[in-house]
Amino acid sequence: MTSTLEQYFKISQRGSSISREVRGGVVTFLTMAYIVVLNPIILAGVADEDGKFLGGGSTPGSGFATIAAVTALVAGLLTILMGVVANFPLALATGLGLNAFVAFSVASQMTWADAMGLVVLEGLIILLLVLTGFRKAVFDAVPRQLKTAIAVGIGLFITLIGLVDAGFVRTTGIGAPPIQLGIGGHLAGWPVLVFIFGLLLMIALYSRGVPGAILIGIVVTTVVAGIVQAFADLPASGGKATSKGWNLNVPDWPDKVVAKPDFSLLGDFNLFNGFERAGVVTAALLVFTLLLADFFDTMGTMTAIGAEAGLNDADGTPAGAQKILVVDSIAAAAGGAAGVSSNTSYIESASGVGDGARTGLASVVTGVLFLLSTFAVPLVEHIPNEAAVPALVLVGFLMMSQVKDIAWDDSEIAIPAFLTIVLMPFTYSITAGIGAGFIAWVVIKLVKGKVSAIHPLMWLIGVLFVIYFAIDPITNWVG
């Protein structure tokens, strides 16, 4: 069995071991497990155009358990598929940002089934682009140093995600800085201290070269969070910026550990009804927005993961890029067909890579844990974010180290790279950072008279991103 795994996943060839892959897969799951809870919070709380809530309930949140179970199911199956087919340490789940767009911008103009139909259509279009070689051709057309900038930008982006999710950084009111340290410029609440403990523990373990530093940090911090909760009895924050409670999940022991999963959402979609409900032009623009975000988010994510794992070639292209893109495209359509929004590659996979994962075996482990979590939704609901997100900060540092490979004395690449890096965290969007960098790169080449250096696909990408950034006025104009 061991030799079969070694041979199939090329574990030794990639400088890893079965134990490191298992450990990395567990870390990735623990860092991503929040999606099983967060996706239902987003999708179950919004009514569609007919006033109905996803999951068949008549009140906000009534479909929570169903959405959670299906979210975990699809994430598990697609992550296993990524590991087995692409042999790449990349996990997939419902895309954050995309699910909010589906809930607030798409479902508000049609039924939930119609909205998921558009998600399926978007995934099928991306799959077609992959099978025809177009998506891979676009990836190959991107300059190598711009790919490096994408990886660095994502490192800053996931660092900010970790700091915000822990309450270490918070949003402010109108007339104040957009974000600040804690509440009113001061750290407040036990959960933030738990996060700081976890981060310092991981840094100490990593600095000492302890194997499994991230996983050990998550487990120990989870125990500490449980002890703190036993004495402090803190509530969940409920999304309030000034709350001193736990960001998402309260780390207490649930009334029950397992429950029978409800998969009734599977297949709840209408492929073309959205065009009739919202109009052809409006529905087409909605699909285009989903398409572009999915297209480039994954490109950035797999580049960053491949770079951190040492799996990219000299041009910055990950090993097995075509297979990775095929699985990711299937995931987009599968998420819609399952009724839980588009599934996509997760940058949190970097946490597992940071703890040693180098092959698809880690993805198989992550996927199996997601499948098991379909029965353990009550337990997953009580794992605190504050124990897992320190991993994102540490991995952000590891990805940031690639910034030295960018030629900062060459403005033709330095300015696009700079915009790519800073706009990802500042806009809270991987796609926005990539788009700004690509547009700047094309414009600089154009004004310097180097038109011949611009790949035709870079011209196309630049135009598409201009449309993407102007989608709101375009929608209003055609409407």
Short mmCIF file of C-alpha atoms in Angstrom, two decimals:
data_model
loop_
_atom_site.label_atom_id
_atom_site.label_comp_id
_atom_site.label_asym_id
_atom_site.label_seq_id
_atom_site.Cartn_x
_atom_site.Cartn_y
_atom_site.Cartn_z
CA MET A 1 0.00 0.00 0.00
CA THR A 2 2.79 2.38 0.97
CA SER A 3 4.77 1.69 -2.21
CA THR A 4 1.64 2.20 -4.32
CA LEU A 5 1.01 5.61 -2.78
CA GLU A 6 4.69 6.52 -3.20
CA GLN A 7 4.64 5.59 -6.87
CA TYR A 8 1.28 7.12 -7.78
CA PHE A 9 1.73 10.45 -6.02
CA LYS A 10 5.52 10.67 -6.58
CA ILE A 11 5.95 11.46 -2.90
CA SER A 12 9.68 10.78 -2.53
CA GLN A 13 10.38 12.38 -5.91
CA ARG A 14 8.92 15.62 -4.60
CA GLY A 15 10.94 15.46 -1.41
CA SER A 16 8.04 14.57 0.87
CA SER A 17 6.77 11.63 2.90
CA ILE A 18 3.41 10.04 3.56
CA SER A 19 3.33 11.44 7.10
CA ARG A 20 4.04 14.98 5.83
CA GLU A 21 1.30 14.67 3.20
CA VAL A 22 -1.23 13.46 5.77
CA ARG A 23 -0.22 16.24 8.14
CA GLY A 24 -0.45 18.85 5.38
CA GLY A 25 -3.88 17.59 4.36
CA VAL A 26 -5.15 17.86 7.93
CA VAL A 27 -3.78 21.41 8.26
CA THR A 28 -5.46 22.49 5.02
CA PHE A 29 -8.79 21.08 6.22
CA LEU A 30 -8.54 22.79 9.59
CA THR A 31 -7.74 26.09 7.88
CA MET A 32 -10.63 25.70 5.43
CA ALA A 33 -13.25 24.08 7.67
CA TYR A 34 -14.82 27.48 8.31
CA ILE A 35 -16.44 27.36 4.84
CA VAL A 36 -18.78 24.60 6.05
CA VAL A 37 -20.23 27.15 8.45
CA LEU A 38 -19.66 30.42 6.60
CA ASN A 39 -21.25 29.38 3.29
CA PRO A 40 -24.61 28.55 4.96
CA ILE A 41 -24.47 31.85 6.85
CA ILE A 42 -24.16 33.74 3.57
CA LEU A 43 -26.53 31.68 1.41
CA ALA A 44 -29.19 30.79 3.98
CA GLY A 45 -29.74 34.37 5.07
CA VAL A 46 -30.73 35.87 1.71
CA ALA A 47 -34.11 35.51 0.01
CA ASP A 48 -34.41 35.18 -3.76
CA GLU A 49 -36.68 37.27 -5.96
CA ASP A 50 -39.66 35.18 -4.89
CA GLY A 51 -38.87 35.70 -1.20
CA LYS A 52 -37.75 32.10 -0.64
CA PHE A 53 -34.61 31.00 1.17
CA LEU A 54 -32.11 28.43 -0.07
CA GLY A 55 -32.66 25.03 1.44
CA GLY A 56 -36.43 25.17 1.35
CA GLY A 57 -36.92 27.15 4.55
CA SER A 58 -39.27 30.09 4.95
CA THR A 59 -37.08 32.02 7.38
CA PRO A 60 -33.45 33.23 7.26
CA GLY A 61 -31.04 30.49 8.28
CA SER A 62 -33.60 27.67 8.17
CA GLY A 63 -31.62 25.84 5.50
CA PHE A 64 -28.32 26.05 7.39
CA ALA A 65 -27.75 22.34 8.07
CA THR A 66 -28.64 21.31 4.51
CA ILE A 67 -26.33 23.89 2.92
CA ALA A 68 -23.53 22.96 5.34
CA ALA A 69 -23.77 19.26 4.55
CA VAL A 70 -23.81 19.76 0.77
CA THR A 71 -21.00 22.34 1.00
CA ALA A 72 -18.82 19.76 2.75
CA LEU A 73 -19.87 16.97 0.37
CA VAL A 74 -18.96 18.85 -2.81
CA ALA A 75 -15.73 20.20 -1.32
CA GLY A 76 -14.72 16.68 -0.32
CA LEU A 77 -15.44 15.05 -3.66
CA LEU A 78 -13.78 17.76 -5.76
CA THR A 79 -10.72 18.01 -3.51
CA ILE A 80 -10.21 14.25 -3.77
CA LEU A 81 -10.59 14.56 -7.55
CA MET A 82 -7.91 17.27 -7.59
CA GLY A 83 -5.54 15.05 -5.66
CA VAL A 84 -6.11 11.92 -7.72
CA VAL A 85 -6.25 13.52 -11.19
CA ALA A 86 -3.84 16.46 -10.91
CA ASN A 87 -1.59 15.22 -8.05
CA PHE A 88 -1.44 18.76 -6.70
CA PRO A 89 -1.81 19.88 -3.04
CA LEU A 90 -4.80 22.09 -3.75
CA ALA A 91 -8.21 21.92 -2.05
CA LEU A 92 -11.50 23.23 -3.39
CA ALA A 93 -14.71 24.49 -1.81
CA THR A 94 -17.44 27.06 -2.35
CA GLY A 95 -15.78 30.31 -3.40
CA LEU A 96 -16.06 33.17 -0.91
CA GLY A 97 -16.93 36.39 -2.68
CA LEU A 98 -18.50 34.38 -5.47
CA ASN A 99 -21.13 33.02 -3.08
CA ALA A 100 -21.91 36.53 -1.84
CA PHE A 101 -22.21 37.74 -5.43
CA VAL A 102 -24.59 34.87 -6.21
CA ALA A 103 -26.65 35.57 -3.09
CA PHE A 104 -26.92 39.34 -3.28
CA SER A 105 -26.59 40.14 -6.99
CA VAL A 106 -27.86 37.08 -8.86
CA ALA A 107 -30.54 35.47 -6.68
CA SER A 108 -32.13 38.88 -6.05
CA GLN A 109 -33.17 38.90 -9.72
CA MET A 110 -34.43 35.30 -10.05
CA THR A 111 -35.06 32.13 -8.04
CA TRP A 112 -32.28 30.24 -6.28
CA ALA A 113 -32.58 27.40 -8.82
CA ASP A 114 -32.23 29.91 -11.67
CA ALA A 115 -29.18 31.51 -10.02
CA MET A 116 -27.50 28.13 -9.59
CA GLY A 117 -28.27 27.39 -13.24
CA LEU A 118 -26.18 30.40 -14.24
CA VAL A 119 -23.36 29.12 -12.01
CA VAL A 120 -23.50 25.74 -13.78
CA LEU A 121 -23.45 27.50 -17.15
CA GLU A 122 -20.43 29.56 -16.11
CA GLY A 123 -18.60 26.41 -15.03
CA LEU A 124 -19.37 24.65 -18.32
CA ILE A 125 -18.05 27.64 -20.29
CA ILE A 126 -14.82 27.62 -18.29
CA LEU A 127 -14.49 23.85 -18.83
CA LEU A 128 -14.88 24.41 -22.57
CA LEU A 129 -12.16 27.08 -22.47
CA VAL A 130 -9.88 24.64 -20.66
CA LEU A 131 -10.52 21.71 -23.02
CA THR A 132 -9.84 23.90 -26.05
CA GLY A 133 -6.53 24.97 -24.50
CA PHE A 134 -7.56 28.63 -24.22
CA ARG A 135 -7.31 28.90 -20.43
CA LYS A 136 -3.86 27.31 -20.39
CA ALA A 137 -2.76 29.55 -23.29
CA VAL A 138 -3.80 32.62 -21.31
CA PHE A 139 -1.82 31.39 -18.32
CA ASP A 140 1.28 30.80 -20.47
CA ALA A 141 0.98 34.30 -21.98
CA VAL A 142 1.36 35.99 -18.59
CA PRO A 143 4.95 37.23 -17.94
CA ARG A 144 6.82 35.15 -15.33
CA GLN A 145 7.51 38.04 -12.94
CA LEU A 146 3.85 39.02 -13.04
CA LYS A 147 3.04 35.48 -11.93
CA THR A 148 5.49 35.96 -9.07
CA ALA A 149 3.73 39.20 -8.13
CA ILE A 150 0.43 37.31 -8.04
CA ALA A 151 1.89 34.83 -5.54
CA VAL A 152 3.28 37.64 -3.35
CA GLY A 153 -0.01 39.56 -3.49
CA ILE A 154 -1.93 36.48 -2.43
CA GLY A 155 0.48 36.09 0.48
CA LEU A 156 -0.47 39.58 1.72
CA PHE A 157 -4.13 38.86 0.97
CA ILE A 158 -4.32 35.70 3.09
CA THR A 159 -2.39 37.48 5.85
CA LEU A 160 -5.06 40.16 5.93
CA ILE A 161 -7.78 37.49 5.91
CA GLY A 162 -6.18 35.89 8.95
CA LEU A 163 -5.82 39.19 10.83
CA VAL A 164 -9.40 40.26 10.08
CA ASP A 165 -10.91 36.87 10.90
CA ALA A 166 -9.09 36.93 14.24
CA GLY A 167 -10.33 40.43 15.11
CA PHE A 168 -6.74 41.68 15.26
CA VAL A 169 -7.61 44.07 12.42
CA ARG A 170 -11.12 45.52 12.21
CA THR A 171 -13.16 47.82 10.04
CA THR A 172 -14.13 51.24 11.36
CA GLY A 173 -16.99 53.67 10.91
CA ILE A 174 -17.35 56.54 8.46
CA GLY A 175 -14.84 59.34 9.00
CA ALA A 176 -12.22 57.01 10.51
CA PRO A 177 -9.45 54.93 8.90
CA PRO A 178 -11.01 52.04 6.92
CA ILE A 179 -9.27 49.46 9.13
CA GLN A 180 -7.44 49.64 12.43
CA LEU A 181 -5.86 47.62 15.21
CA GLY A 182 -8.60 45.90 17.19
CA ILE A 183 -11.40 48.08 18.58
CA GLY A 184 -10.61 51.80 18.65
CA GLY A 185 -6.94 51.11 18.03
CA HIS A 186 -6.61 48.63 20.90
CA LEU A 187 -6.75 44.85 21.06
CA ALA A 188 -9.82 43.74 22.98
CA GLY A 189 -11.31 40.42 23.99
CA TRP A 190 -10.07 36.94 24.86
CA PRO A 191 -10.44 35.55 21.30
CA VAL A 192 -7.82 38.00 19.98
CA LEU A 193 -5.42 36.90 22.71
CA VAL A 194 -6.06 33.27 21.74
CA PHE A 195 -5.13 34.17 18.15
CA ILE A 196 -1.94 35.94 19.29
CA PHE A 197 -1.02 32.91 21.40
CA GLY A 198 -1.54 30.64 18.39
CA LEU A 199 0.48 32.86 16.08
CA LEU A 200 3.42 33.17 18.48
CA LEU A 201 3.34 29.42 19.10
CA MET A 202 3.46 28.67 15.36
CA ILE A 203 6.28 31.20 14.84
CA ALA A 204 8.26 29.67 17.69
CA LEU A 205 7.76 26.11 16.41
CA TYR A 206 8.56 27.08 12.81
CA SER A 207 11.68 29.01 13.86
CA ARG A 208 12.88 25.96 15.76
CA GLY A 209 12.30 23.79 12.68
CA VAL A 210 9.72 21.60 14.44
CA PRO A 211 7.96 19.28 11.92
CA GLY A 212 4.22 19.93 11.81
CA ALA A 213 4.57 23.37 13.37
CA ILE A 214 1.32 24.63 11.88
CA LEU A 215 -0.76 21.57 12.78
CA ILE A 216 0.63 21.49 16.33
CA GLY A 217 -0.15 25.19 16.65
CA ILE A 218 -3.76 24.74 15.52
CA VAL A 219 -4.42 21.79 17.83
CA VAL A 220 -2.86 23.39 20.91
CA THR A 221 -4.59 26.71 20.27
CA THR A 222 -7.95 24.95 19.88
CA VAL A 223 -7.46 23.39 23.32
CA VAL A 224 -6.53 26.78 24.77
CA ALA A 225 -9.62 28.34 23.15
CA GLY A 226 -11.79 25.69 24.78
CA ILE A 227 -10.29 26.41 28.20
CA VAL A 228 -10.81 30.15 27.74
CA GLN A 229 -14.42 29.58 26.74
CA ALA A 230 -15.04 27.36 29.76
CA PHE A 231 -14.13 30.25 32.06
CA ALA A 232 -15.20 33.31 30.04
CA ASP A 233 -18.40 31.96 28.42
CA LEU A 234 -18.14 34.29 25.41
CA PRO A 235 -20.73 34.54 22.59
CA ALA A 236 -20.13 34.60 18.83
CA SER A 237 -19.51 38.07 17.42
CA GLY A 238 -22.44 37.91 15.02
CA GLY A 239 -20.41 39.90 12.52
CA LYS A 240 -20.31 43.03 14.70
CA ALA A 241 -17.07 45.01 14.30
CA THR A 242 -17.03 46.00 17.97
CA SER A 243 -17.80 42.58 19.42
CA LYS A 244 -15.34 40.94 21.82
CA GLY A 245 -16.77 37.49 21.11
CA TRP A 246 -15.55 34.68 18.87
CA ASN A 247 -15.45 35.61 15.18
CA LEU A 248 -17.51 32.71 13.84
CA ASN A 249 -17.62 29.55 15.92
CA VAL A 250 -17.82 29.29 19.70
CA PRO A 251 -15.31 26.66 20.94
CA ASP A 252 -17.54 24.79 23.33
CA TRP A 253 -18.56 21.14 23.19
CA PRO A 254 -21.75 20.68 21.10
CA ASP A 255 -24.86 18.86 22.31
CA LYS A 256 -24.22 16.21 19.66
CA VAL A 257 -21.12 15.40 17.64
CA VAL A 258 -22.68 13.78 14.58
CA ALA A 259 -25.95 14.11 12.68
CA LYS A 260 -27.42 12.54 9.56
CA PRO A 261 -26.61 14.85 6.62
CA ASP A 262 -29.34 16.28 4.41
CA PHE A 263 -28.32 16.35 0.73
CA SER A 264 -31.68 17.45 -0.69
CA LEU A 265 -30.14 20.48 -2.46
CA LEU A 266 -28.35 18.27 -4.97
CA GLY A 267 -29.61 18.91 -8.50
CA ASP A 268 -31.68 21.97 -7.54
CA PHE A 269 -30.90 24.20 -10.53
CA ASN A 270 -32.49 25.48 -13.75
CA LEU A 271 -29.92 25.98 -16.50
CA PHE A 272 -31.51 28.69 -18.66
CA ASN A 273 -34.45 30.06 -16.66
CA GLY A 274 -32.31 32.93 -15.38
CA PHE A 275 -32.23 34.45 -18.86
CA GLU A 276 -36.01 34.57 -18.87
CA ARG A 277 -36.33 35.97 -15.35
CA ALA A 278 -33.60 38.64 -15.50
CA GLY A 279 -33.37 39.24 -19.24
CA VAL A 280 -30.78 37.95 -21.69
CA VAL A 281 -28.35 40.87 -21.42
CA THR A 282 -28.44 41.09 -17.62
CA ALA A 283 -28.06 37.33 -17.19
CA ALA A 284 -25.18 37.28 -19.69
CA LEU A 285 -23.35 40.02 -17.77
CA LEU A 286 -23.86 38.12 -14.51
CA VAL A 287 -22.36 34.99 -16.08
CA PHE A 288 -19.45 37.05 -17.47
CA THR A 289 -18.69 38.49 -14.02
CA LEU A 290 -18.69 35.02 -12.44
CA LEU A 291 -16.59 33.69 -15.31
CA LEU A 292 -13.85 36.28 -15.08
CA ALA A 293 -13.57 36.08 -11.29
CA ASP A 294 -13.39 32.26 -11.38
CA PHE A 295 -10.97 32.26 -14.32
CA PHE A 296 -8.28 34.42 -12.77
CA ASP A 297 -8.74 33.58 -9.08
CA THR A 298 -7.72 30.02 -9.83
CA MET A 299 -4.83 31.08 -12.02
CA GLY A 300 -3.44 33.16 -9.18
CA THR A 301 -4.10 30.50 -6.57
CA MET A 302 -2.44 27.61 -8.36
CA THR A 303 0.56 29.81 -9.23
CA ALA A 304 1.01 30.78 -5.59
CA ILE A 305 0.59 27.22 -4.29
CA GLY A 306 2.95 25.84 -6.93
CA ALA A 307 5.57 28.47 -6.11
CA GLU A 308 5.39 27.78 -2.38
CA ALA A 309 5.61 24.01 -2.95
CA GLY A 310 8.45 24.31 -5.46
CA LEU A 311 6.30 22.72 -8.17
CA ASN A 312 6.45 25.52 -10.77
CA ASP A 313 8.70 25.37 -13.82
CA ALA A 314 11.07 28.12 -15.00
CA ASP A 315 8.14 30.06 -16.48
CA GLY A 316 6.17 29.94 -13.23
CA THR A 317 3.72 27.29 -14.46
CA PRO A 318 2.69 24.58 -11.97
CA ALA A 319 3.20 20.91 -12.80
CA GLY A 320 0.05 19.46 -14.37
CA ALA A 321 -1.51 22.89 -14.90
CA GLN A 322 -3.99 21.62 -17.51
CA LYS A 323 -5.33 18.91 -15.19
CA ILE A 324 -5.61 21.41 -12.33
CA LEU A 325 -7.66 23.74 -14.53
CA VAL A 326 -9.92 20.92 -15.73
CA VAL A 327 -10.78 19.84 -12.18
CA ASP A 328 -11.30 23.45 -11.08
CA SER A 329 -13.67 24.04 -14.01
CA ILE A 330 -15.67 20.93 -13.16
CA ALA A 331 -15.85 22.20 -9.58
CA ALA A 332 -17.42 25.48 -10.70
CA ALA A 333 -20.24 23.65 -12.46
CA ALA A 334 -20.56 21.02 -9.71
CA GLY A 335 -21.09 23.67 -7.04
CA GLY A 336 -23.98 25.15 -8.98
CA ALA A 337 -25.47 21.73 -9.74
CA ALA A 338 -25.36 20.93 -6.02
CA GLY A 339 -27.08 24.22 -5.15
CA VAL A 340 -24.27 25.69 -3.02
CA SER A 341 -22.63 28.13 -5.49
CA SER A 342 -19.46 27.84 -7.56
CA ASN A 343 -16.61 25.79 -6.09
CA THR A 344 -13.07 26.95 -6.70
CA SER A 345 -9.47 26.40 -5.61
CA TYR A 346 -8.65 27.68 -2.12
CA ILE A 347 -5.58 29.71 -1.31
CA GLU A 348 -5.82 28.36 2.25
CA SER A 349 -4.23 25.24 0.74
CA ALA A 350 -1.00 27.17 1.25
CA SER A 351 -1.24 26.36 4.95
CA GLY A 352 -0.91 22.65 4.20
CA VAL A 353 1.92 23.32 1.76
CA GLY A 354 3.60 25.40 4.43
CA ASP A 355 3.45 22.37 6.70
CA GLY A 356 5.04 20.06 4.14
CA ALA A 357 2.38 18.98 1.59
CA ARG A 358 3.79 18.53 -1.93
CA THR A 359 1.48 16.04 -3.65
CA GLY A 360 -2.15 15.19 -4.31
CA LEU A 361 -2.19 12.79 -1.37
CA ALA A 362 -2.60 15.81 0.90
CA SER A 363 -5.67 16.83 -1.12
CA VAL A 364 -7.11 13.34 -0.77
CA VAL A 365 -6.70 13.58 3.01
CA THR A 366 -8.36 17.01 3.05
CA GLY A 367 -11.19 15.72 0.88
CA VAL A 368 -11.84 12.71 3.10
CA LEU A 369 -12.01 14.98 6.14
CA PHE A 370 -14.56 17.16 4.33
CA LEU A 371 -16.66 14.08 3.58
CA LEU A 372 -16.50 13.02 7.21
CA SER A 373 -17.53 16.53 8.24
CA THR A 374 -20.88 16.06 6.46
CA PHE A 375 -21.79 13.91 9.46
CA ALA A 376 -20.01 16.16 11.95
CA VAL A 377 -21.56 19.55 11.11
CA PRO A 378 -22.46 20.06 14.81
CA LEU A 379 -18.79 19.57 15.75
CA VAL A 380 -17.36 21.70 12.92
CA GLU A 381 -19.60 24.54 14.05
CA HIS A 382 -17.61 24.75 17.29
CA ILE A 383 -14.01 24.89 15.97
CA PRO A 384 -12.91 28.54 16.41
CA ASN A 385 -11.43 30.55 13.56
CA GLU A 386 -8.99 32.09 15.99
CA ALA A 387 -7.22 28.73 16.33
CA ALA A 388 -6.79 28.15 12.58
CA VAL A 389 -6.14 31.57 11.01
CA PRO A 390 -2.69 32.09 12.59
CA ALA A 391 -1.59 29.61 9.91
CA LEU A 392 -2.60 32.10 7.22
CA VAL A 393 -0.38 34.79 8.69
CA LEU A 394 2.66 32.51 8.88
CA VAL A 395 2.09 31.20 5.34
CA GLY A 396 1.65 34.79 4.15
CA PHE A 397 5.19 35.44 5.33
CA LEU A 398 6.47 32.40 3.43
CA MET A 399 4.80 33.54 0.20
CA MET A 400 5.97 37.13 0.65
CA SER A 401 9.59 35.94 0.48
CA GLN A 402 9.24 35.56 -3.30
CA VAL A 403 9.12 39.35 -3.70
CA LYS A 404 12.91 39.37 -4.15
CA ASP A 405 12.50 37.69 -7.55
CA ILE A 406 10.83 40.76 -9.08
CA ALA A 407 13.04 43.29 -10.92
CA TRP A 408 12.10 46.39 -8.92
CA ASP A 409 14.50 48.57 -10.90
CA ASP A 410 12.53 47.93 -14.12
CA SER A 411 9.37 50.05 -14.13
CA GLU A 412 7.83 48.04 -16.98
CA ILE A 413 7.36 45.09 -14.64
CA ALA A 414 7.74 46.75 -11.23
CA ILE A 415 4.68 49.02 -11.53
CA PRO A 416 2.29 46.25 -12.71
CA ALA A 417 3.76 43.95 -10.05
CA PHE A 418 3.27 46.61 -7.38
CA LEU A 419 -0.37 47.16 -8.34
CA THR A 420 -0.99 43.42 -8.40
CA ILE A 421 0.52 42.94 -4.95
CA VAL A 422 -1.07 45.86 -3.10
CA LEU A 423 -4.55 45.76 -4.63
CA MET A 424 -5.23 42.17 -3.64
CA PRO A 425 -5.31 42.93 0.10
CA PHE A 426 -6.52 46.52 -0.32
CA THR A 427 -9.55 45.48 -2.42
CA TYR A 428 -9.97 42.09 -0.71
CA SER A 429 -9.98 40.53 -4.18
CA ILE A 430 -7.44 38.38 -6.03
CA THR A 431 -9.16 39.15 -9.33
CA ALA A 432 -8.97 42.93 -8.84
CA GLY A 433 -5.22 42.74 -8.18
CA ILE A 434 -4.58 40.58 -11.22
CA GLY A 435 -6.74 42.81 -13.41
CA ALA A 436 -5.01 46.03 -12.36
CA GLY A 437 -1.58 44.50 -12.92
CA PHE A 438 -2.46 43.16 -16.36
CA ILE A 439 -3.97 46.44 -17.53
CA ALA A 440 -0.97 48.41 -16.26
CA TRP A 441 1.44 46.02 -18.00
CA VAL A 442 -0.32 46.41 -21.36
CA VAL A 443 -0.59 50.22 -21.02
CA ILE A 444 3.12 50.63 -20.15
CA LYS A 445 4.22 48.48 -23.08
CA LEU A 446 1.89 50.47 -25.34
CA VAL A 447 3.10 53.94 -24.33
CA LYS A 448 6.73 52.84 -24.59
CA GLY A 449 6.21 51.71 -28.17
CA LYS A 450 6.72 48.01 -27.43
CA VAL A 451 3.48 46.82 -29.00
CA SER A 452 5.17 43.76 -30.50
CA ALA A 453 6.01 42.56 -26.97
CA ILE A 454 2.32 42.36 -26.05
CA HIS A 455 0.97 38.84 -26.56
CA PRO A 456 -2.43 38.90 -28.36
CA LEU A 457 -3.98 37.15 -25.36
CA MET A 458 -2.69 39.89 -23.05
CA TRP A 459 -4.52 42.41 -25.25
CA LEU A 460 -7.69 40.35 -24.90
CA ILE A 461 -7.26 39.94 -21.14
CA GLY A 462 -6.70 43.68 -20.73
CA VAL A 463 -9.91 44.51 -22.59
CA LEU A 464 -11.88 41.93 -20.60
CA PHE A 465 -10.63 43.38 -17.33
CA VAL A 466 -11.60 46.90 -18.42
CA ILE A 467 -15.12 45.53 -18.96
CA TYR A 468 -14.93 43.73 -15.61
CA PHE A 469 -14.06 46.89 -13.70
CA ALA A 470 -16.76 48.83 -15.57
CA ILE A 471 -19.43 46.14 -15.22
CA ASP A 472 -21.73 48.24 -13.03
CA PRO A 473 -22.05 51.25 -15.37
CA ILE A 474 -22.28 48.88 -18.34
CA THR A 475 -25.11 46.98 -16.63
CA ASN A 476 -26.92 50.22 -15.83
CA TRP A 477 -26.45 51.45 -19.39
CA VAL A 478 -27.78 48.30 -21.10
CA GLY A 479 -30.57 48.12 -18.55
#
